[in-house]
Structures are given as C-alpha cells and as structure tokens.
Short mmCIF file of C-alpha atoms in Angstrom, two decimals:
data_model
loop_
_atom_site.label_atom_id
_atom_site.label_comp_id
_atom_site.label_asym_id
_atom_site.label_seq_id
_atom_site.Cartn_x
_atom_site.Cartn_y
_atom_site.Cartn_z
CA UNK T 1 9.68 -5.42 -8.06
CA UNK T 2 12.02 -5.02 -11.00
CA UNK T 3 11.90 -1.38 -12.29
CA UNK T 4 10.06 -0.35 -9.33
CA UNK T 5 12.61 -1.58 -6.88
CA UNK T 6 15.24 0.41 -9.01
CA UNK T 7 13.01 3.45 -8.70
CA UNK T 8 12.54 3.01 -4.97
CA UNK T 9 16.35 2.48 -4.48
CA UNK T 10 16.92 5.90 -5.97
CA UNK T 11 14.31 7.44 -3.29
CA UNK T 12 15.31 5.29 -0.43
CA UNK T 13 16.84 8.37 1.46
CA UNK T 14 13.33 9.63 1.66
CA UNK T 15 12.41 7.40 4.47
CA UNK T 16 14.20 7.56 7.86
CA UNK T 17 13.75 4.25 9.04
CA UNK T 18 14.25 5.27 12.57
CA UNK T 19 10.78 6.65 12.45
CA UNK T 20 9.50 2.98 12.50
CA UNK T 21 10.20 3.15 16.41
CA UNK T 22 7.10 5.03 16.58
CA UNK T 23 4.09 2.73 17.31
CA UNK T 24 0.73 2.75 15.57
CA UNK T 25 1.02 4.32 12.10
CA UNK T 26 -1.56 3.21 9.73
CA UNK T 27 -4.71 4.13 8.27
CA UNK T 28 -7.59 5.28 10.55
CA UNK T 29 -10.19 2.65 11.37
CA UNK T 30 -12.85 4.33 9.39
CA UNK T 31 -10.84 4.12 6.11
CA UNK T 32 -9.86 0.34 6.69
CA UNK T 33 -13.37 -0.70 7.23
CA UNK T 34 -14.48 0.18 3.81
CA UNK T 35 -11.82 -2.28 2.17
CA UNK T 36 -13.68 -5.07 0.60
CA UNK T 37 -12.16 -8.33 2.00
CA UNK T 38 -10.80 -10.05 -0.90
CA UNK T 39 -12.05 -13.59 -1.74
CA UNK T 40 -8.70 -15.45 -2.27
CA UNK T 41 -10.47 -18.27 -3.93
CA UNK T 42 -11.42 -16.04 -7.11
CA UNK T 43 -8.87 -16.78 -9.84
CA UNK T 44 -6.88 -13.74 -10.72
CA UNK T 45 -7.57 -12.80 -14.29
CA UNK T 46 -4.65 -12.31 -16.97
CA UNK T 47 -3.74 -8.78 -18.08
CA UNK T 48 -5.70 -9.52 -21.27
CA UNK T 49 -8.80 -10.53 -19.38
CA UNK T 50 -8.70 -7.53 -17.25
CA UNK T 51 -8.62 -5.30 -20.49
CA UNK T 52 -12.11 -6.93 -21.41
CA UNK T 53 -13.49 -6.38 -17.78
CA UNK T 54 -15.52 -3.24 -16.71
CA UNK T 55 -13.92 -0.07 -15.88
CA UNK T 56 -11.76 -0.10 -12.51
CA UNK T 57 -12.99 1.78 -9.55
CA UNK T 58 -11.46 5.14 -9.49
CA UNK T 59 -12.13 8.08 -7.04
CA UNK T 60 -13.64 11.01 -8.80
CA UNK T 61 -13.27 13.24 -5.85
CA UNK T 62 -10.58 16.06 -6.10
CA UNK T 63 -7.32 14.91 -4.69
CA UNK T 64 -6.29 15.59 -1.03
CA UNK T 65 -2.86 14.39 -0.80
CA UNK T 66 -1.70 16.84 1.88
CA UNK T 67 -4.67 16.38 3.98
CA UNK T 68 -4.57 12.62 4.15
CA UNK T 69 -0.53 12.77 4.74
CA UNK T 70 -1.47 14.98 7.88
CA UNK T 71 -4.04 12.45 8.92
CA UNK T 72 -1.37 9.63 8.64
CA UNK T 73 1.19 11.72 10.37
CA UNK T 74 -0.92 12.13 13.39
CA UNK T 75 -0.17 8.48 14.42
CA UNK T 76 3.35 9.69 15.17
CA UNK T 77 4.34 11.79 18.20
CA UNK T 78 3.97 15.49 17.72
CA UNK T 79 7.54 16.29 17.10
CA UNK T 80 7.76 13.87 14.33
CA UNK T 81 4.55 14.76 12.54
CA UNK T 82 5.58 17.50 10.23
CA UNK T 83 8.45 15.52 8.76
CA UNK T 84 6.19 12.31 8.37
CA UNK T 85 3.47 14.23 6.61
CA UNK T 86 6.20 15.48 4.10
CA UNK T 87 7.29 11.72 3.62
CA UNK T 88 3.87 10.69 3.14
CA UNK T 89 3.35 13.29 0.29
CA UNK T 90 6.67 12.15 -1.24
CA UNK T 91 5.45 8.45 -0.92
CA UNK T 92 2.37 9.59 -2.82
CA UNK T 93 4.44 11.08 -5.63
CA UNK T 94 6.41 8.10 -6.02
CA UNK T 95 3.39 5.74 -6.13
CA UNK T 96 1.81 7.90 -8.70
CA UNK T 97 5.00 7.52 -10.88
CA UNK T 98 4.85 3.73 -10.23
CA UNK T 99 1.15 3.71 -11.26
CA UNK T 100 2.22 5.43 -14.65
CA UNK T 101 5.13 2.82 -15.12
CA UNK T 102 2.78 0.06 -14.63
CA UNK T 103 0.06 1.31 -16.95
CA UNK T 104 -2.97 1.56 -14.69
CA UNK T 105 -5.87 3.87 -14.80
CA UNK T 106 -4.88 7.10 -12.85
CA UNK T 107 -6.00 6.59 -9.23
CA UNK T 108 -7.22 3.04 -9.73
CA UNK T 109 -8.30 2.02 -6.24
CA UNK T 110 -6.99 -1.48 -6.80
CA UNK T 111 -3.50 -0.26 -7.43
CA UNK T 112 -3.56 1.58 -4.10
CA UNK T 113 -4.81 -1.43 -2.15
CA UNK T 114 -2.23 -3.69 -3.80
CA UNK T 115 0.63 -1.16 -2.92
CA UNK T 116 -0.55 -1.29 0.66
CA UNK T 117 -0.70 -5.12 0.78
CA UNK T 118 2.55 -5.47 -1.02
CA UNK T 119 4.42 -2.87 0.92
CA UNK T 120 3.48 -4.34 4.21
CA UNK T 121 4.21 -7.84 2.94
CA UNK T 122 7.65 -6.87 1.96
CA UNK T 123 8.39 -5.65 5.38
CA UNK T 124 6.70 -8.52 7.29
CA UNK T 125 8.58 -11.29 5.32
CA UNK T 126 11.61 -9.36 4.54
CA UNK T 127 11.43 -10.16 1.04
CA UNK T 128 11.15 -8.62 -2.50
CA UNK T 129 8.08 -8.91 -4.56
CA UNK T 130 8.34 -8.94 -8.57
CA UNK T 131 6.60 -6.56 -10.91
CA UNK T 132 4.59 -9.44 -12.15
CA UNK T 133 3.45 -10.40 -8.60
CA UNK T 134 2.49 -6.57 -7.80
CA UNK T 135 0.58 -6.49 -11.00
CA UNK T 136 -1.18 -9.66 -10.19
CA UNK T 137 -2.55 -8.58 -6.82
CA UNK T 138 -3.74 -5.34 -8.40
CA UNK T 139 -5.67 -7.55 -11.02
CA UNK T 140 -6.96 -9.67 -7.98
CA UNK T 141 -8.41 -6.81 -6.20
CA UNK T 142 -9.99 -5.49 -9.62
CA UNK T 143 -11.73 -8.71 -10.13
CA UNK T 144 -13.42 -8.67 -6.71
CA UNK T 145 -17.10 -7.79 -7.00
CA UNK T 146 -16.89 -6.03 -3.65
CA UNK T 147 -14.42 -3.56 -4.96
CA UNK T 148 -16.40 -2.72 -8.13
CA UNK T 149 -19.49 -2.20 -5.89
CA UNK T 150 -17.63 0.11 -3.70
CA UNK T 151 -16.48 2.10 -6.73
CA UNK T 152 -20.24 2.64 -7.47
CA UNK T 153 -21.67 3.23 -4.13
CA UNK T 154 -18.96 4.55 -1.73
CA UNK T 155 -18.85 8.28 -1.08
CA UNK T 156 -16.16 9.62 -3.52
CA UNK T 157 -14.16 11.49 -0.82
CA UNK T 158 -14.06 8.33 1.40
CA UNK T 159 -12.85 6.38 -1.86
CA UNK T 160 -10.18 8.99 -2.38
CA UNK T 161 -9.01 8.80 1.28
CA UNK T 162 -8.86 5.11 1.00
CA UNK T 163 -6.95 5.21 -2.24
CA UNK T 164 -4.45 7.89 -1.05
CA UNK T 165 -3.83 6.68 2.41
CA UNK T 166 -3.41 3.03 1.11
CA UNK T 167 -0.90 4.16 -1.56
CA UNK T 168 1.11 6.23 0.79
CA UNK T 169 1.40 3.73 3.45
CA UNK T 170 2.41 0.83 0.97
CA UNK T 171 4.85 2.95 -0.73
CA UNK T 172 6.28 4.10 2.53
CA UNK T 173 6.68 0.56 3.84
CA UNK T 174 8.40 -0.66 0.62
CA UNK T 175 10.90 2.12 0.75
CA UNK T 176 11.56 1.46 4.44
CA UNK T 177 12.15 -2.07 3.51
CA UNK T 178 14.65 -0.94 0.79
CA UNK T 179 16.13 1.36 3.19
CA UNK T 180 16.70 -1.68 5.68
CA UNK T 181 18.36 -3.69 3.10
CA UNK T 182 20.92 -0.83 2.29
CA UNK T 183 21.41 0.10 5.96
CA UNK T 184 20.26 -2.53 8.38
CA UNK T 185 18.80 -1.21 11.46
CA UNK T 186 18.81 -2.46 15.01
CA UNK T 187 16.72 -5.80 15.28
CA UNK T 188 14.20 -4.01 17.69
CA UNK T 189 13.41 -1.16 15.28
CA UNK T 190 12.74 -3.51 12.35
CA UNK T 191 10.63 -5.92 14.56
CA UNK T 192 8.61 -2.98 15.30
CA UNK T 193 7.99 -2.42 11.54
CA UNK T 194 7.10 -5.93 11.20
CA UNK T 195 4.56 -5.95 13.95
CA UNK T 196 2.92 -2.90 12.47
CA UNK T 197 2.99 -4.69 8.89
CA UNK T 198 1.49 -7.89 10.46
CA UNK T 199 -1.38 -5.93 12.20
CA UNK T 200 -2.11 -3.83 9.13
CA UNK T 201 -2.41 -7.00 6.78
CA UNK T 202 -4.51 -8.89 9.48
CA UNK T 203 -6.89 -5.90 9.58
CA UNK T 204 -7.44 -5.35 5.86
CA UNK T 205 -7.25 -8.98 4.56
CA UNK T 206 -9.08 -10.63 7.83
CA UNK T 207 -6.58 -13.49 7.63
CA UNK T 208 -3.40 -14.55 9.46
CA UNK T 209 -0.50 -12.90 7.59
CA UNK T 210 1.83 -15.62 8.53
CA UNK T 211 0.09 -17.94 6.00
CA UNK T 212 0.06 -15.30 3.14
CA UNK T 213 2.13 -15.80 -0.03
CA UNK T 214 2.34 -13.14 -2.82
CA UNK T 215 3.75 -14.38 -6.20
CA UNK T 216 2.79 -13.88 -9.82
CA UNK T 217 -0.50 -15.85 -9.01
CA UNK T 218 -1.46 -12.90 -6.53
CA UNK T 219 -2.22 -13.34 -2.86
CA UNK T 220 -2.51 -16.77 -1.66
CA UNK T 221 -2.83 -18.78 1.65
#
C-alpha cells in the first residue's frame, strides 16, 4: 500500500515476529459472528458514488482501545500478554493515522474490517496490497446492506469492539508481513502466521481464502 506501506516500514520495529509462534491469536468468536458476510457479487462503488451514499456505519461508543488490546492479548501465553497488549495499542494508533490519511470517516467500521482482511491477506499470500486496492475493499464493505444494518441495530459497544479488534489485528498482521520482508523469519514461524491468517479469513468471509484475490476491484474469488 503506497504511502501506508512507507508508514508501516517506519513502524516495523513495533512487531516482534517471533510472537507469531504463539497459536490462536485473533478476535473472540463473539465478535467475529457479528461480521456481515460480504456478497462479493455486489459491484464495488467508485469513490464518487460512495460520497453520494448513506453515512458509513460508525461506532458511537466511547473508545476502549486498551480493553480490547487486553482481550486480544489473552490469546497468547501469559508471559507474552503484557507486551502483546502494548503492541495492539500501538497497532490501533497506526491504524487511526492510516484512516486519517485515507480520508475516511473516523472509526468507520468498513475501514476496520478492510484492514483486517487486507492485513491477513498480505500474510497469507506474502504480497503487497496497494492503497487503491485497500480503499476498494473498504468501499466494498460500505456498499454491503448488512453492514449498514449492523451500524443501525448492533449494540454500540459491540460495534466498537468489532471495529477496534479488527483494525488492531489487521494492522498487526500487515506490520508483521513488512517485518518478515525486512528480516525473513524461519519458514515454520511464518507458516504459523499464514495458517492463522487463513483461518481468520475463512471465518469472517465464509470462503476458501486460497481462491481470494484483492486488487483495485476489491475482494474477488
């Protein structure tokens, strides 16, 4: 992702990739199930069309970054949890800077979901994703009727948790991918991350991640 990748490269020391040896990091199941499964047949609207559309789904609840970072850290062994909570808080800070650079509405749920998908995709495919493709994935989520309904009907604190945990994890995975590019890790370490990315994408997209492609047209199969 063009300027986003540059920003992430500056922050790459935030993520000790060796932590990827820990199994099972990811969102709690209760958060995952509120994701609206995207209909990949829906055309991705242009940036102009999005501006004419309805307001994006945004969590109105008070931010709980440290609490959500703590929840995510519980997927790691006890001796790694404090450090991982710190890293997730930093990942959220980085995401919010990216969100601002992309010109999105603050705490737009579609942006957090896009970050989660794109970050895990980068690790799974060991590839870069352009700014244009990242933006297209966010527009693709915004265009989903299920996401708009979620913003209207979902408990706002639950919506906040989904947004924050998605954004944290997606940014963490993208940073870990950049770290791996700069300092390659043993194959078994990176393979563990790839397995985690695959399971995360399978769970939230309800599709085989092996067939997914992300480009300027959004997520495709």
